[in-house]
Tab-separated table of C-alpha atoms in Angstrom:
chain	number	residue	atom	x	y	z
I	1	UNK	CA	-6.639	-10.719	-14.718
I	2	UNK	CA	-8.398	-11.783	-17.925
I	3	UNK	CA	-5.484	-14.316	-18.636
I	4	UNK	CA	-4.517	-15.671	-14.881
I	5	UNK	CA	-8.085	-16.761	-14.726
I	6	UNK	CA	-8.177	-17.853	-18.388
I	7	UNK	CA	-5.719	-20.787	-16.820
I	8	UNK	CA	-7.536	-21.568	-13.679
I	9	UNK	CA	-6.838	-18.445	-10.990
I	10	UNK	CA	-4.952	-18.926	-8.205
I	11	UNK	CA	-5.620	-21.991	-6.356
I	12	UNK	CA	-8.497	-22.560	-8.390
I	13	UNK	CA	-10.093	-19.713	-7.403
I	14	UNK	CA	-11.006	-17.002	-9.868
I	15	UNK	CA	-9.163	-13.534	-9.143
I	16	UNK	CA	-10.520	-9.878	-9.159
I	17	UNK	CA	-9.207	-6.412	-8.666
I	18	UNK	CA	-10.880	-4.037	-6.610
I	19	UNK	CA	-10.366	-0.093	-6.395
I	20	UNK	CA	-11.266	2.154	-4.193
I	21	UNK	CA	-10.075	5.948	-4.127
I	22	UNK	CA	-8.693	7.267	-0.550
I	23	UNK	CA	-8.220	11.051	-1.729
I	24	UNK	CA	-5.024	10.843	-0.364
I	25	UNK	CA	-6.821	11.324	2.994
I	26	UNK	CA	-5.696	9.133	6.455
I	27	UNK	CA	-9.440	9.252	7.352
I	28	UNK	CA	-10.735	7.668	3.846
I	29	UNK	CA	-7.653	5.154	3.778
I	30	UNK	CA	-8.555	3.738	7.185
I	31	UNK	CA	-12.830	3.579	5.656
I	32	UNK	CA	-11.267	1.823	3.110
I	33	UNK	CA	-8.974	-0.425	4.798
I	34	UNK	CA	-11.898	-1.643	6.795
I	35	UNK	CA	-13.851	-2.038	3.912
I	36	UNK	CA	-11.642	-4.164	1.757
I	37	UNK	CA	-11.023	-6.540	4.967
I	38	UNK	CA	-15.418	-6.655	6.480
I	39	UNK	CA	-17.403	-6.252	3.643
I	40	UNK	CA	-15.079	-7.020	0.347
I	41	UNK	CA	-13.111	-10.151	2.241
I	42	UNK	CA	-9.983	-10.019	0.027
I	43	UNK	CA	-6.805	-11.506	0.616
I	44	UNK	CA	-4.419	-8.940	0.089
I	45	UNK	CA	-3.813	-5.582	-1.102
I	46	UNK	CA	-1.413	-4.030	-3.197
I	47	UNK	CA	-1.381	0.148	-2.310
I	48	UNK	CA	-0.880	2.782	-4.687
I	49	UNK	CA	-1.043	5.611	-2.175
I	50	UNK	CA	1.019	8.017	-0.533
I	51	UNK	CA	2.710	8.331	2.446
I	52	UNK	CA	-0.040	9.908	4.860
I	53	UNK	CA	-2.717	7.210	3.720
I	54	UNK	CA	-0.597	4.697	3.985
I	55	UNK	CA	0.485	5.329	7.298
I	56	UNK	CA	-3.278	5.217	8.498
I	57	UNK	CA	-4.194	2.077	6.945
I	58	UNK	CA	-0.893	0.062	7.129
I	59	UNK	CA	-1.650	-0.851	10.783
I	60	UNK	CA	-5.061	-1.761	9.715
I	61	UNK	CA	-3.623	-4.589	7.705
I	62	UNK	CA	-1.343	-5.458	9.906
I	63	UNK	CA	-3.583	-6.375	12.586
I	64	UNK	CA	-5.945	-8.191	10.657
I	65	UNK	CA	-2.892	-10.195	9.193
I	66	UNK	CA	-3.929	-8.836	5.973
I	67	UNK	CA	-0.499	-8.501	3.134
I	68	UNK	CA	-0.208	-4.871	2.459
I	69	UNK	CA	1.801	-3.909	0.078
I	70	UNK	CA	2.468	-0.182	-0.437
I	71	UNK	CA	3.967	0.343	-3.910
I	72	UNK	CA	4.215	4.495	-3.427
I	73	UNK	CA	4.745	5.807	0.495
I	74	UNK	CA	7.743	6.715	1.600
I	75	UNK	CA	7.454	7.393	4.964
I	76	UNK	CA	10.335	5.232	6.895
I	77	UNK	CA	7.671	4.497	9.552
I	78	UNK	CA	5.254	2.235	7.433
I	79	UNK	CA	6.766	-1.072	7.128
I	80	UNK	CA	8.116	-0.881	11.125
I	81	UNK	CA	6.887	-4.051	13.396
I	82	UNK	CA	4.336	-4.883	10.503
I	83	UNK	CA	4.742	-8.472	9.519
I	84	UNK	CA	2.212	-7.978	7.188
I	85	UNK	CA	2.960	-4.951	5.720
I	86	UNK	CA	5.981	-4.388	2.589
I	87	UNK	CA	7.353	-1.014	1.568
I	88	UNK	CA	8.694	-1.476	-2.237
I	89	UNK	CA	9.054	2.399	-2.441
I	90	UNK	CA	12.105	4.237	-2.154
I	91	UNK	CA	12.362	5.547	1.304
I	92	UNK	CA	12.288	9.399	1.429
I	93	UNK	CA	15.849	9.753	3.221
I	94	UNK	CA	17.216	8.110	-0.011
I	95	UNK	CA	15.206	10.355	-2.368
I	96	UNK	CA	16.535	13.275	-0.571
I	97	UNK	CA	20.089	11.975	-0.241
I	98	UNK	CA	20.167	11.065	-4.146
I	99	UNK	CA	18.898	14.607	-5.164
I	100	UNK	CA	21.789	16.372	-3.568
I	101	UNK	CA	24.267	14.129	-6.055
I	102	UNK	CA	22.670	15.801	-8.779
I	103	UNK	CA	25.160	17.675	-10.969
I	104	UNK	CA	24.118	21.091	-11.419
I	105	UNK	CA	24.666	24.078	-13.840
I	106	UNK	CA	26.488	26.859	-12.648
């Protein structure tokens, strides 16, 4: 961050990061969803959460027109009739599909 607003932010605005921990927990995900939108006021969100968390907050975002992206769930169900919301995960049917190419030793 220390270097994008060394040369100005983006849009002339200064940027920050903000964390919170969900505890990979629907109910905390959805506190914190509503947190980061009321009290916090940012202007996007970048997820590094799994799959059940995800799922809770995803719609969250989506109605508040809020970018969501969710850089870790799987579930197939997150990204679907969410304008707002990206999946750059692997989906789990490919993880599962990919593991049975393995080569194994007999």
């Amino acid at each position: 961050m220390k270097f994008v607003n060394a040369e100005g932010g983006i849009n002339g605005k200064k940027v920050a990061l903000i964390h919170y921990d969900d505890r990979v927990e629907a109910k905390e995900a959805v506190i914190v969803a509503r947190k980061l939108i009321e009290s916090d006021k940012v202007v996007g969100v970048v997820s590094g959460s799994y799959s059940t968390p995800t799922r809770a907050a995803a719609p969250i975002f989506n109605q508040n027109k809020m970018p969501y992206i969710s850089t870790i769930g799987t579930h197939p169900e997150i990204p679907i009739d969410r304008k707002y919301v990206v999946q750059v995960a692997v989906m789990s049917e490919i993880h599962e599909g990919s593991g049975r190419k393995w080569p194994r030793k007999s």
